[in-house]
Amino acid sequence: MYEWVKALHVISVIAWMAGMMYLPRLFVYHAESAVGSDKSETFKVMERRLYRGIITPAMIATWIFGLWLAFGFGIVDFSMGWMWVKAAMVIALSGVHGWLGGMLRAFREDRNTRSHKFYRSINEIPFVIAIIIVIMVIVKPF
Ligand code: HEM
């Protein structure tokens, strides 16, 4: 059962990370398109479907299976530091998730003021956080 929950956890993580890395990319091209244009309206639909249909359900599933792993089997040694670094990074990632949601709303209401350069610069944030998390949970360095 533990291995099944871990597999479902990692599958949810993959979907969450794929969406978190794709959405800022959509924002890059959306910021380059004219407000009210067909292109801008199409991006709104793509962003909304990605955020509501994939990223948010995947985040919820990642949390459910992750907490199940953490508290359901008595496996995790909470005296070790890796789990706390991972917990902090996961909370940060969930914060980035909400932040992207705010940007999605700004685009939806045609009140985005940020440039495509800004969205290019934030594109790697979820990936950098994911690298730290995966090293912590697999290597368990401390
Ligand atoms: C959302 C809250 C999360 C919680 C509560 C959580 C908790 C856990 C726990 C308790 C384990 C089992 C560790 C073990 O077997 O020693 C685990 C495994 C794992 N987690 Fe998470 N996790 C969360 C989010 C994430 C995220 C965001 C990522 C990647 C970006 C991630 C990547 C992994 C991986 C790759 C494994 C498998 C490690 C292995 O095979 O040993 N987790 N998680």
PDB file of C-alpha atoms and ligand atoms in Angstrom:
ATOM      1  CA  MET A   1       0.000   0.000   0.000  1.00  0.00           C
ATOM      2  CA  TYR A   2       2.857   2.324   0.862  1.00  0.00           C
ATOM      3  CA  GLU A   3       4.465   1.855  -2.561  1.00  0.00           C
ATOM      4  CA  TRP A   4       1.098   2.491  -4.286  1.00  0.00           C
ATOM      5  CA  VAL A   5       0.599   5.746  -2.367  1.00  0.00           C
ATOM      6  CA  LYS A   6       4.167   6.795  -3.149  1.00  0.00           C
ATOM      7  CA  ALA A   7       3.625   6.045  -6.863  1.00  0.00           C
ATOM      8  CA  LEU A   8       0.412   8.125  -6.880  1.00  0.00           C
ATOM      9  CA  HIS A   9       2.285  10.881  -5.031  1.00  0.00           C
ATOM     10  CA  VAL A  10       5.059  11.024  -7.627  1.00  0.00           C
ATOM     11  CA  ILE A  11       2.528  10.883 -10.521  1.00  0.00           C
ATOM     12  CA  SER A  12       0.679  13.872  -9.007  1.00  0.00           C
ATOM     13  CA  VAL A  13       3.990  15.692  -8.553  1.00  0.00           C
ATOM     14  CA  ILE A  14       4.837  15.222 -12.250  1.00  0.00           C
ATOM     15  CA  ALA A  15       1.474  16.706 -13.338  1.00  0.00           C
ATOM     16  CA  TRP A  16       1.810  19.605 -10.871  1.00  0.00           C
ATOM     17  CA  MET A  17       5.364  20.459 -11.957  1.00  0.00           C
ATOM     18  CA  ALA A  18       4.569  20.143 -15.683  1.00  0.00           C
ATOM     19  CA  GLY A  19       1.758  22.690 -15.299  1.00  0.00           C
ATOM     20  CA  MET A  20       3.760  25.011 -13.022  1.00  0.00           C
ATOM     21  CA  MET A  21       6.512  25.201 -15.660  1.00  0.00           C
ATOM     22  CA  TYR A  22       4.117  25.581 -18.617  1.00  0.00           C
ATOM     23  CA  LEU A  23       1.831  28.330 -17.237  1.00  0.00           C
ATOM     24  CA  PRO A  24       4.532  31.049 -16.960  1.00  0.00           C
ATOM     25  CA  ARG A  25       5.488  30.192 -20.540  1.00  0.00           C
ATOM     26  CA  LEU A  26       1.900  30.957 -21.632  1.00  0.00           C
ATOM     27  CA  PHE A  27       2.135  34.240 -19.703  1.00  0.00           C
ATOM     28  CA  VAL A  28       5.300  35.155 -21.689  1.00  0.00           C
ATOM     29  CA  TYR A  29       3.420  34.977 -25.022  1.00  0.00           C
ATOM     30  CA  HIS A  30       0.207  36.400 -23.537  1.00  0.00           C
ATOM     31  CA  ALA A  31       2.115  39.496 -22.352  1.00  0.00           C
ATOM     32  CA  GLU A  32       3.323  39.968 -25.943  1.00  0.00           C
ATOM     33  CA  SER A  33      -0.222  39.871 -27.397  1.00  0.00           C
ATOM     34  CA  ALA A  34      -2.587  42.892 -27.661  1.00  0.00           C
ATOM     35  CA  VAL A  35      -5.363  43.226 -25.041  1.00  0.00           C
ATOM     36  CA  GLY A  36      -8.709  42.188 -26.550  1.00  0.00           C
ATOM     37  CA  SER A  37      -7.106  40.377 -29.515  1.00  0.00           C
ATOM     38  CA  ASP A  38      -8.218  36.846 -30.503  1.00  0.00           C
ATOM     39  CA  LYS A  39      -4.761  35.625 -29.447  1.00  0.00           C
ATOM     40  CA  SER A  40      -5.163  37.145 -25.967  1.00  0.00           C
ATOM     41  CA  GLU A  41      -8.659  35.648 -25.565  1.00  0.00           C
ATOM     42  CA  THR A  42      -7.317  32.216 -26.620  1.00  0.00           C
ATOM     43  CA  PHE A  43      -4.525  32.426 -24.048  1.00  0.00           C
ATOM     44  CA  LYS A  44      -7.122  33.192 -21.359  1.00  0.00           C
ATOM     45  CA  VAL A  45      -8.940  29.928 -22.158  1.00  0.00           C
ATOM     46  CA  MET A  46      -5.710  27.891 -22.234  1.00  0.00           C
ATOM     47  CA  GLU A  47      -4.476  29.359 -18.942  1.00  0.00           C
ATOM     48  CA  ARG A  48      -7.798  28.839 -17.167  1.00  0.00           C
ATOM     49  CA  ARG A  49      -8.097  25.180 -18.328  1.00  0.00           C
ATOM     50  CA  LEU A  50      -4.465  24.449 -17.380  1.00  0.00           C
ATOM     51  CA  TYR A  51      -4.783  26.047 -13.931  1.00  0.00           C
ATOM     52  CA  ARG A  52      -8.225  24.654 -12.998  1.00  0.00           C
ATOM     53  CA  GLY A  53      -8.089  21.364 -14.929  1.00  0.00           C
ATOM     54  CA  ILE A  54      -4.531  20.205 -14.231  1.00  0.00           C
ATOM     55  CA  ILE A  55      -2.346  22.305 -11.909  1.00  0.00           C
ATOM     56  CA  THR A  56      -4.772  22.769  -9.006  1.00  0.00           C
ATOM     57  CA  PRO A  57      -6.130  19.167  -8.904  1.00  0.00           C
ATOM     58  CA  ALA A  58      -2.527  17.878  -9.183  1.00  0.00           C
ATOM     59  CA  MET A  59      -1.422  20.081  -6.263  1.00  0.00           C
ATOM     60  CA  ILE A  60      -4.314  18.812  -4.131  1.00  0.00           C
ATOM     61  CA  ALA A  61      -3.498  15.180  -5.013  1.00  0.00           C
ATOM     62  CA  THR A  62       0.219  15.763  -4.250  1.00  0.00           C
ATOM     63  CA  TRP A  63      -0.709  17.076  -0.791  1.00  0.00           C
ATOM     64  CA  ILE A  64      -3.195  14.260  -0.069  1.00  0.00           C
ATOM     65  CA  PHE A  65      -0.788  11.458  -1.022  1.00  0.00           C
ATOM     66  CA  GLY A  66       2.188  13.289   0.526  1.00  0.00           C
ATOM     67  CA  LEU A  67       0.448  13.733   3.900  1.00  0.00           C
ATOM     68  CA  TRP A  68      -0.779  10.140   3.701  1.00  0.00           C
ATOM     69  CA  LEU A  69       2.858   9.028   3.234  1.00  0.00           C
ATOM     70  CA  ALA A  70       4.039  11.288   6.039  1.00  0.00           C
ATOM     71  CA  PHE A  71       1.451  10.298   8.643  1.00  0.00           C
ATOM     72  CA  GLY A  72      -0.214   7.114   7.394  1.00  0.00           C
ATOM     73  CA  PHE A  73       2.582   4.589   7.738  1.00  0.00           C
ATOM     74  CA  GLY A  74       4.891   5.779  10.530  1.00  0.00           C
ATOM     75  CA  ILE A  75       7.802   5.641   8.064  1.00  0.00           C
ATOM     76  CA  VAL A  76       9.123   9.187   8.214  1.00  0.00           C
ATOM     77  CA  ASP A  77      11.708  10.087  10.899  1.00  0.00           C
ATOM     78  CA  PHE A  78      10.756  13.690  11.693  1.00  0.00           C
ATOM     79  CA  SER A  79      13.966  14.191  13.703  1.00  0.00           C
ATOM     80  CA  MET A  80      15.813  14.338  10.388  1.00  0.00           C
ATOM     81  CA  GLY A  81      16.269  17.726   8.731  1.00  0.00           C
ATOM     82  CA  TRP A  82      15.439  16.767   5.119  1.00  0.00           C
ATOM     83  CA  MET A  83      11.695  16.465   5.809  1.00  0.00           C
ATOM     84  CA  TRP A  84      11.607  20.029   7.246  1.00  0.00           C
ATOM     85  CA  VAL A  85      13.537  21.507   4.311  1.00  0.00           C
ATOM     86  CA  LYS A  86      11.164  19.621   2.011  1.00  0.00           C
ATOM     87  CA  ALA A  87       8.116  20.882   3.941  1.00  0.00           C
ATOM     88  CA  ALA A  88       9.370  24.489   3.675  1.00  0.00           C
ATOM     89  CA  MET A  89      10.005  24.091  -0.070  1.00  0.00           C
ATOM     90  CA  VAL A  90       6.596  22.510  -0.643  1.00  0.00           C
ATOM     91  CA  ILE A  91       4.890  25.390   1.178  1.00  0.00           C
ATOM     92  CA  ALA A  92       6.944  27.825  -0.955  1.00  0.00           C
ATOM     93  CA  LEU A  93       5.858  25.957  -4.108  1.00  0.00           C
ATOM     94  CA  SER A  94       2.214  26.151  -3.021  1.00  0.00           C
ATOM     95  CA  GLY A  95       2.747  29.898  -2.541  1.00  0.00           C
ATOM     96  CA  VAL A  96       4.109  30.189  -6.087  1.00  0.00           C
ATOM     97  CA  HIS A  97       0.998  28.274  -7.218  1.00  0.00           C
ATOM     98  CA  GLY A  98      -1.226  30.952  -5.630  1.00  0.00           C
ATOM     99  CA  TRP A  99       0.959  33.737  -7.045  1.00  0.00           C
ATOM    100  CA  LEU A 100       0.518  32.335 -10.564  1.00  0.00           C
ATOM    101  CA  GLY A 101      -3.229  32.252  -9.866  1.00  0.00           C
ATOM    102  CA  GLY A 102      -3.110  35.994  -9.170  1.00  0.00           C
ATOM    103  CA  MET A 103      -1.323  36.605 -12.483  1.00  0.00           C
ATOM    104  CA  LEU A 104      -3.932  34.481 -14.266  1.00  0.00           C
ATOM    105  CA  ARG A 105      -6.690  36.692 -12.818  1.00  0.00           C
ATOM    106  CA  ALA A 106      -4.822  39.868 -13.899  1.00  0.00           C
ATOM    107  CA  PHE A 107      -4.653  38.585 -17.484  1.00  0.00           C
ATOM    108  CA  ARG A 108      -8.303  37.450 -17.375  1.00  0.00           C
ATOM    109  CA  GLU A 109      -9.372  40.980 -16.323  1.00  0.00           C
ATOM    110  CA  ASP A 110      -6.999  42.640 -18.883  1.00  0.00           C
ATOM    111  CA  ARG A 111      -5.072  44.367 -16.130  1.00  0.00           C
ATOM    112  CA  ASN A 112      -1.672  42.722 -16.575  1.00  0.00           C
ATOM    113  CA  THR A 113       1.143  45.305 -16.372  1.00  0.00           C
ATOM    114  CA  ARG A 114       4.166  42.997 -16.350  1.00  0.00           C
ATOM    115  CA  SER A 115       6.383  42.432 -19.375  1.00  0.00           C
ATOM    116  CA  HIS A 116       7.230  39.142 -21.117  1.00  0.00           C
ATOM    117  CA  LYS A 117      10.740  39.527 -19.660  1.00  0.00           C
ATOM    118  CA  PHE A 118       9.295  39.316 -16.134  1.00  0.00           C
ATOM    119  CA  TYR A 119       7.488  36.056 -16.952  1.00  0.00           C
ATOM    120  CA  ARG A 120      10.648  34.619 -18.565  1.00  0.00           C
ATOM    121  CA  SER A 121      12.543  35.406 -15.355  1.00  0.00           C
ATOM    122  CA  ILE A 122      10.057  33.618 -13.066  1.00  0.00           C
ATOM    123  CA  ASN A 123       9.676  30.591 -15.368  1.00  0.00           C
ATOM    124  CA  GLU A 124      12.458  28.606 -13.638  1.00  0.00           C
ATOM    125  CA  ILE A 125      11.371  29.216 -10.034  1.00  0.00           C
ATOM    126  CA  PRO A 126       9.174  26.060  -9.752  1.00  0.00           C
ATOM    127  CA  PHE A 127      11.961  23.929 -11.296  1.00  0.00           C
ATOM    128  CA  VAL A 128      14.632  25.195  -8.889  1.00  0.00           C
ATOM    129  CA  ILE A 129      12.339  24.456  -5.920  1.00  0.00           C
ATOM    130  CA  ALA A 130      11.562  20.978  -7.331  1.00  0.00           C
ATOM    131  CA  ILE A 131      15.307  20.218  -7.613  1.00  0.00           C
ATOM    132  CA  ILE A 132      15.817  21.002  -3.910  1.00  0.00           C
ATOM    133  CA  ILE A 133      12.767  18.888  -2.936  1.00  0.00           C
ATOM    134  CA  VAL A 134      13.817  15.822  -4.961  1.00  0.00           C
ATOM    135  CA  ILE A 135      17.390  15.934  -3.571  1.00  0.00           C
ATOM    136  CA  MET A 136      16.020  16.188  -0.027  1.00  0.00           C
ATOM    137  CA  VAL A 137      13.560  13.302  -0.334  1.00  0.00           C
ATOM    138  CA  ILE A 138      15.792  10.883  -2.274  1.00  0.00           C
ATOM    139  CA  VAL A 139      19.270  11.641  -0.842  1.00  0.00           C
ATOM    140  CA  LYS A 140      17.983  12.577   2.669  1.00  0.00           C
ATOM    141  CA  PRO A 141      21.340  14.367   3.278  1.00  0.00           C
ATOM    142  CA  PHE A 142      20.629  15.304   6.920  1.00  0.00           C
TER     143      PHE A 142
HETATM  144  C1  HEM B   1       2.722  18.618  -0.953  1.00  0.00           C
HETATM  145  C2  HEM B   1       3.256  18.138   0.131  1.00  0.00           C
HETATM  146  C3  HEM B   1       4.191  16.953   0.154  1.00  0.00           C
HETATM  147  C4  HEM B   1       4.313  16.072   1.203  1.00  0.00           C
HETATM  148  C5  HEM B   1       3.560  16.117   2.526  1.00  0.00           C
HETATM  149  C6  HEM B   1       5.300  15.052   0.804  1.00  0.00           C
HETATM  150  C7  HEM B   1       5.686  13.984   1.605  1.00  0.00           C
HETATM  151  C8  HEM B   1       6.423  12.903   1.127  1.00  0.00           C
HETATM  152  C9  HEM B   1       6.765  11.732   1.913  1.00  0.00           C
HETATM  153  C10 HEM B   1       6.422  11.527   3.378  1.00  0.00           C
HETATM  154  C11 HEM B   1       7.437  10.871   1.095  1.00  0.00           C
HETATM  155  C12 HEM B   1       8.002   9.488   1.455  1.00  0.00           C
HETATM  156  C13 HEM B   1       9.446   9.649   1.820  1.00  0.00           C
HETATM  157  C14 HEM B   1      10.113   8.306   2.049  1.00  0.00           C
HETATM  158  O1  HEM B   1       9.711   7.295   1.539  1.00  0.00           O
HETATM  159  O2  HEM B   1      11.108   8.307   2.755  1.00  0.00           O
HETATM  160  C15 HEM B   1       7.509  11.496  -0.210  1.00  0.00           C
HETATM  161  C16 HEM B   1       8.102  10.918  -1.313  1.00  0.00           C
HETATM  162  C17 HEM B   1       8.438  11.639  -2.439  1.00  0.00           C
HETATM  163  N1  HEM B   1       8.132  12.968  -2.691  1.00  0.00           N
HETATM  164 FE1  HEM B   1       6.900  14.136  -1.603  1.00  0.00          FE
HETATM  165  N2  HEM B   1       5.751  15.340  -0.467  1.00  0.00           N
HETATM  166  C18 HEM B   1       5.119  16.507  -0.894  1.00  0.00           C
HETATM  167  C19 HEM B   1       5.343  17.163  -2.083  1.00  0.00           C
HETATM  168  C20 HEM B   1       6.310  16.778  -3.017  1.00  0.00           C
HETATM  169  C21 HEM B   1       6.746  17.591  -4.143  1.00  0.00           C
HETATM  170  C22 HEM B   1       6.206  18.964  -4.497  1.00  0.00           C
HETATM  171  C23 HEM B   1       7.722  16.864  -4.803  1.00  0.00           C
HETATM  172  C24 HEM B   1       8.546  17.206  -6.035  1.00  0.00           C
HETATM  173  C25 HEM B   1       8.631  18.391  -6.577  1.00  0.00           C
HETATM  174  C26 HEM B   1       7.853  15.593  -4.100  1.00  0.00           C
HETATM  175  C27 HEM B   1       8.692  14.561  -4.490  1.00  0.00           C
HETATM  176  C28 HEM B   1       8.725  13.312  -3.885  1.00  0.00           C
HETATM  177  C29 HEM B   1       9.444  12.149  -4.436  1.00  0.00           C
HETATM  178  C30 HEM B   1      10.238  12.120  -5.746  1.00  0.00           C
HETATM  179  C31 HEM B   1       9.233  11.088  -3.531  1.00  0.00           C
HETATM  180  C32 HEM B   1       9.731   9.632  -3.669  1.00  0.00           C
HETATM  181  C33 HEM B   1      11.036   9.494  -2.959  1.00  0.00           C
HETATM  182  C34 HEM B   1      11.471   8.027  -2.918  1.00  0.00           C
HETATM  183  O3  HEM B   1      11.185   7.266  -3.827  1.00  0.00           O
HETATM  184  O4  HEM B   1      12.107   7.682  -1.938  1.00  0.00           O
HETATM  185  N3  HEM B   1       6.995  15.578  -3.013  1.00  0.00           N
HETATM  186  N4  HEM B   1       6.889  12.730  -0.162  1.00  0.00           N
END
